Amino acid sequence: MTETRILTGHLGKPFGLKGFIRLVAEDSSVPELKFPLQAVLEFPSRQPVPIKILKSSIQSGKILLQLEGINSPEEASSLTGGKLYIDRSHFPKSKNEEYYLFELKGLKAISEDGKELGWELVDILENPAHSILVFQTEDSEVLVPYVKKHVGKVLLEEGKIVLISPEDWNEI
């Protein structure tokens, strides 16, 4: 849970004429970071590329990044598909009972009495009413509403998340 480089998303299509590029985000907290900051782009077929993100903005619900040295849509399109990694130190410390997605991914589910459920938290889906935790079991996925009725404490240091009465809403 203590990785120093955080996968924050991948770069999408260019936006506008000044070289902005869309970020398909893993974590919606990117616009809240303090810019400028250093980051790394990784591609399957070439060496990692260090970049400097000058600023981030949101247009029509899309996260846009302005990168140093990228001044046209053509230059921006050469970076499309790159996975964006930002060092953990650029993210503010999470507040009480608020967590970044990267902090939660990989947590193991346990019941209130400490019984291991054999589930790993792999994703969080945003829903208008509340977030939904996606757990991977040995052979399927389990979706758990992220509400107090079903989710107890998040134990980051232990790498666990407590689920309340999972037998009430899912067969174990």
PDB file of N, CA and C in Angstrom, residues 31-78:
ATOM      1  N   PRO A  31      -7.028  16.949 -10.269  1.00  0.00           N
ATOM      2  CA  PRO A  31      -7.146  18.408 -10.346  1.00  0.00           C
ATOM      3  C   PRO A  31      -6.869  19.127  -9.029  1.00  0.00           C
ATOM      4  N   GLU A  32      -6.923  18.427  -7.905  1.00  0.00           N
ATOM      5  CA  GLU A  32      -6.701  19.049  -6.600  1.00  0.00           C
ATOM      6  C   GLU A  32      -5.219  19.158  -6.241  1.00  0.00           C
ATOM      7  N   LEU A  33      -4.343  18.566  -7.047  1.00  0.00           N
ATOM      8  CA  LEU A  33      -2.916  18.599  -6.748  1.00  0.00           C
ATOM      9  C   LEU A  33      -2.365  19.992  -7.007  1.00  0.00           C
ATOM     10  N   LYS A  34      -1.192  20.267  -6.439  1.00  0.00           N
ATOM     11  CA  LYS A  34      -0.540  21.559  -6.643  1.00  0.00           C
ATOM     12  C   LYS A  34       0.413  21.445  -7.826  1.00  0.00           C
ATOM     13  N   PHE A  35       0.216  22.314  -8.800  1.00  0.00           N
ATOM     14  CA  PHE A  35       1.025  22.320 -10.013  1.00  0.00           C
ATOM     15  C   PHE A  35       1.927  23.535 -10.013  1.00  0.00           C
ATOM     16  N   PRO A  36       3.047  23.493 -10.731  1.00  0.00           N
ATOM     17  CA  PRO A  36       3.543  22.415 -11.583  1.00  0.00           C
ATOM     18  C   PRO A  36       4.112  21.265 -10.754  1.00  0.00           C
ATOM     19  N   LEU A  37       4.161  20.082 -11.394  1.00  0.00           N
ATOM     20  CA  LEU A  37       4.766  18.920 -10.744  1.00  0.00           C
ATOM     21  C   LEU A  37       5.355  17.979 -11.788  1.00  0.00           C
ATOM     22  N   GLN A  38       6.330  17.207 -11.343  1.00  0.00           N
ATOM     23  CA  GLN A  38       6.986  16.226 -12.208  1.00  0.00           C
ATOM     24  C   GLN A  38       6.185  14.934 -12.191  1.00  0.00           C
ATOM     25  N   ALA A  39       6.166  14.254 -13.321  1.00  0.00           N
ATOM     26  CA  ALA A  39       5.476  12.971 -13.438  1.00  0.00           C
ATOM     27  C   ALA A  39       6.215  12.131 -14.476  1.00  0.00           C
ATOM     28  N   VAL A  40       5.732  10.923 -14.687  1.00  0.00           N
ATOM     29  CA  VAL A  40       6.344  10.018 -15.663  1.00  0.00           C
ATOM     30  C   VAL A  40       5.237   9.400 -16.504  1.00  0.00           C
ATOM     31  N   LEU A  41       5.480   9.343 -17.812  1.00  0.00           N
ATOM     32  CA  LEU A  41       4.589   8.625 -18.724  1.00  0.00           C
ATOM     33  C   LEU A  41       5.258   7.325 -19.111  1.00  0.00           C
ATOM     34  N   GLU A  42       4.496   6.240 -19.065  1.00  0.00           N
ATOM     35  CA  GLU A  42       5.028   4.944 -19.484  1.00  0.00           C
ATOM     36  C   GLU A  42       4.218   4.427 -20.659  1.00  0.00           C
ATOM     37  N   PHE A  43       4.945   3.865 -21.614  1.00  0.00           N
ATOM     38  CA  PHE A  43       4.357   3.295 -22.822  1.00  0.00           C
ATOM     39  C   PHE A  43       4.835   1.864 -22.959  1.00  0.00           C
ATOM     40  N   PRO A  44       4.036   0.984 -23.576  1.00  0.00           N
ATOM     41  CA  PRO A  44       4.463  -0.408 -23.725  1.00  0.00           C
ATOM     42  C   PRO A  44       5.688  -0.570 -24.623  1.00  0.00           C
ATOM     43  N   SER A  45       5.839   0.298 -25.618  1.00  0.00           N
ATOM     44  CA  SER A  45       6.872   0.068 -26.629  1.00  0.00           C
ATOM     45  C   SER A  45       8.034   1.059 -26.613  1.00  0.00           C
ATOM     46  N   ARG A  46       8.140   1.884 -25.568  1.00  0.00           N
ATOM     47  CA  ARG A  46       9.279   2.810 -25.501  1.00  0.00           C
ATOM     48  C   ARG A  46       9.629   3.125 -24.053  1.00  0.00           C
ATOM     49  N   GLN A  47      10.726   3.805 -23.895  1.00  0.00           N
ATOM     50  CA  GLN A  47      11.221   4.153 -22.564  1.00  0.00           C
ATOM     51  C   GLN A  47      10.257   5.120 -21.863  1.00  0.00           C
ATOM     52  N   PRO A  48      10.218   5.090 -20.522  1.00  0.00           N
ATOM     53  CA  PRO A  48       9.408   6.070 -19.785  1.00  0.00           C
ATOM     54  C   PRO A  48       9.847   7.495 -20.123  1.00  0.00           C
ATOM     55  N   VAL A  49       8.882   8.401 -20.127  1.00  0.00           N
ATOM     56  CA  VAL A  49       9.138   9.794 -20.482  1.00  0.00           C
ATOM     57  C   VAL A  49       8.849  10.670 -19.267  1.00  0.00           C
ATOM     58  N   PRO A  50       9.883  11.340 -18.707  1.00  0.00           N
ATOM     59  CA  PRO A  50       9.605  12.285 -17.622  1.00  0.00           C
ATOM     60  C   PRO A  50       8.917  13.528 -18.202  1.00  0.00           C
ATOM     61  N   ILE A  51       7.896  14.003 -17.509  1.00  0.00           N
ATOM     62  CA  ILE A  51       7.167  15.185 -17.973  1.00  0.00           C
ATOM     63  C   ILE A  51       6.939  16.132 -16.802  1.00  0.00           C
ATOM     64  N   LYS A  52       6.611  17.362 -17.151  1.00  0.00           N
ATOM     65  CA  LYS A  52       6.226  18.347 -16.141  1.00  0.00           C
ATOM     66  C   LYS A  52       4.798  18.777 -16.465  1.00  0.00           C
ATOM     67  N   ILE A  53       3.906  18.568 -15.500  1.00  0.00           N
ATOM     68  CA  ILE A  53       2.517  18.997 -15.668  1.00  0.00           C
ATOM     69  C   ILE A  53       2.427  20.425 -15.147  1.00  0.00           C
ATOM     70  N   LEU A  54       2.071  21.350 -16.034  1.00  0.00           N
ATOM     71  CA  LEU A  54       2.002  22.756 -15.656  1.00  0.00           C
ATOM     72  C   LEU A  54       0.706  23.093 -14.934  1.00  0.00           C
ATOM     73  N   LYS A  55      -0.393  22.530 -15.417  1.00  0.00           N
ATOM     74  CA  LYS A  55      -1.669  22.779 -14.745  1.00  0.00           C
ATOM     75  C   LYS A  55      -2.691  21.749 -15.178  1.00  0.00           C
ATOM     76  N   SER A  56      -3.776  21.711 -14.428  1.00  0.00           N
ATOM     77  CA  SER A  56      -4.891  20.814 -14.696  1.00  0.00           C
ATOM     78  C   SER A  56      -6.169  21.630 -14.613  1.00  0.00           C
ATOM     79  N   SER A  57      -7.120  21.290 -15.459  1.00  0.00           N
ATOM     80  CA  SER A  57      -8.418  21.955 -15.393  1.00  0.00           C
ATOM     81  C   SER A  57      -9.499  20.950 -15.777  1.00  0.00           C
ATOM     82  N   ILE A  58     -10.724  21.337 -15.542  1.00  0.00           N
ATOM     83  CA  ILE A  58     -11.848  20.479 -15.906  1.00  0.00           C
ATOM     84  C   ILE A  58     -12.714  21.240 -16.901  1.00  0.00           C
ATOM     85  N   GLN A  59     -12.960  20.619 -18.049  1.00  0.00           N
ATOM     86  CA  GLN A  59     -13.821  21.178 -19.088  1.00  0.00           C
ATOM     87  C   GLN A  59     -14.860  20.130 -19.443  1.00  0.00           C
ATOM     88  N   SER A  60     -16.116  20.457 -19.326  1.00  0.00           N
ATOM     89  CA  SER A  60     -17.208  19.533 -19.664  1.00  0.00           C
ATOM     90  C   SER A  60     -17.038  18.185 -18.975  1.00  0.00           C
ATOM     91  N   GLY A  61     -16.617  18.210 -17.720  1.00  0.00           N
ATOM     92  CA  GLY A  61     -16.467  16.983 -16.950  1.00  0.00           C
ATOM     93  C   GLY A  61     -15.216  16.185 -17.260  1.00  0.00           C
ATOM     94  N   LYS A  62     -14.351  16.685 -18.128  1.00  0.00           N
ATOM     95  CA  LYS A  62     -13.117  15.986 -18.497  1.00  0.00           C
ATOM     96  C   LYS A  62     -11.921  16.678 -17.843  1.00  0.00           C
ATOM     97  N   ILE A  63     -10.970  15.878 -17.372  1.00  0.00           N
ATOM     98  CA  ILE A  63      -9.747  16.436 -16.798  1.00  0.00           C
ATOM     99  C   ILE A  63      -8.777  16.713 -17.937  1.00  0.00           C
ATOM    100  N   LEU A  64      -8.288  17.946 -18.005  1.00  0.00           N
ATOM    101  CA  LEU A  64      -7.329  18.347 -19.030  1.00  0.00           C
ATOM    102  C   LEU A  64      -6.010  18.692 -18.372  1.00  0.00           C
ATOM    103  N   LEU A  65      -4.917  18.311 -19.032  1.00  0.00           N
ATOM    104  CA  LEU A  65      -3.586  18.619 -18.533  1.00  0.00           C
ATOM    105  C   LEU A  65      -2.843  19.473 -19.544  1.00  0.00           C
ATOM    106  N   GLN A  66      -2.073  20.425 -19.025  1.00  0.00           N
ATOM    107  CA  GLN A  66      -1.148  21.173 -19.860  1.00  0.00           C
ATOM    108  C   GLN A  66       0.249  20.714 -19.474  1.00  0.00           C
ATOM    109  N   LEU A  67       1.001  20.200 -20.448  1.00  0.00           N
ATOM    110  CA  LEU A  67       2.334  19.666 -20.202  1.00  0.00           C
ATOM    111  C   LEU A  67       3.388  20.601 -20.776  1.00  0.00           C
ATOM    112  N   GLU A  68       4.486  20.742 -20.068  1.00  0.00           N
ATOM    113  CA  GLU A  68       5.583  21.583 -20.530  1.00  0.00           C
ATOM    114  C   GLU A  68       6.110  21.064 -21.867  1.00  0.00           C
ATOM    115  N   GLY A  69       6.294  21.986 -22.817  1.00  0.00           N
ATOM    116  CA  GLY A  69       6.853  21.633 -24.119  1.00  0.00           C
ATOM    117  C   GLY A  69       5.854  21.068 -25.108  1.00  0.00           C
ATOM    118  N   ILE A  70       4.610  20.908 -24.702  1.00  0.00           N
ATOM    119  CA  ILE A  70       3.562  20.398 -25.596  1.00  0.00           C
ATOM    120  C   ILE A  70       2.651  21.577 -25.923  1.00  0.00           C
ATOM    121  N   ASN A  71       2.739  22.056 -27.177  1.00  0.00           N
ATOM    122  CA  ASN A  71       2.049  23.284 -27.549  1.00  0.00           C
ATOM    123  C   ASN A  71       1.078  23.139 -28.712  1.00  0.00           C
ATOM    124  N   SER A  72       0.877  21.926 -29.195  1.00  0.00           N
ATOM    125  CA  SER A  72      -0.034  21.728 -30.321  1.00  0.00           C
ATOM    126  C   SER A  72      -0.742  20.385 -30.171  1.00  0.00           C
ATOM    127  N   PRO A  73      -1.880  20.226 -30.850  1.00  0.00           N
ATOM    128  CA  PRO A  73      -2.576  18.936 -30.802  1.00  0.00           C
ATOM    129  C   PRO A  73      -1.713  17.799 -31.353  1.00  0.00           C
ATOM    130  N   GLU A  74      -0.880  18.100 -32.337  1.00  0.00           N
ATOM    131  CA  GLU A  74      -0.014  17.075 -32.923  1.00  0.00           C
ATOM    132  C   GLU A  74       1.003  16.569 -31.898  1.00  0.00           C
ATOM    133  N   GLU A  75       1.594  17.490 -31.154  1.00  0.00           N
ATOM    134  CA  GLU A  75       2.548  17.081 -30.108  1.00  0.00           C
ATOM    135  C   GLU A  75       1.832  16.294 -29.013  1.00  0.00           C
ATOM    136  N   ALA A  76       0.645  16.743 -28.642  1.00  0.00           N
ATOM    137  CA  ALA A  76      -0.118  16.058 -27.593  1.00  0.00           C
ATOM    138  C   ALA A  76      -0.515  14.652 -28.032  1.00  0.00           C
ATOM    139  N   SER A  77      -0.877  14.479 -29.299  1.00  0.00           N
ATOM    140  CA  SER A  77      -1.326  13.162 -29.762  1.00  0.00           C
ATOM    141  C   SER A  77      -0.214  12.124 -29.703  1.00  0.00           C
ATOM    142  N   SER A  78       1.046  12.562 -29.723  1.00  0.00           N
ATOM    143  CA  SER A  78       2.157  11.603 -29.620  1.00  0.00           C
ATOM    144  C   SER A  78       2.229  10.969 -28.230  1.00  0.00           C
TER     145      SER A  78
END
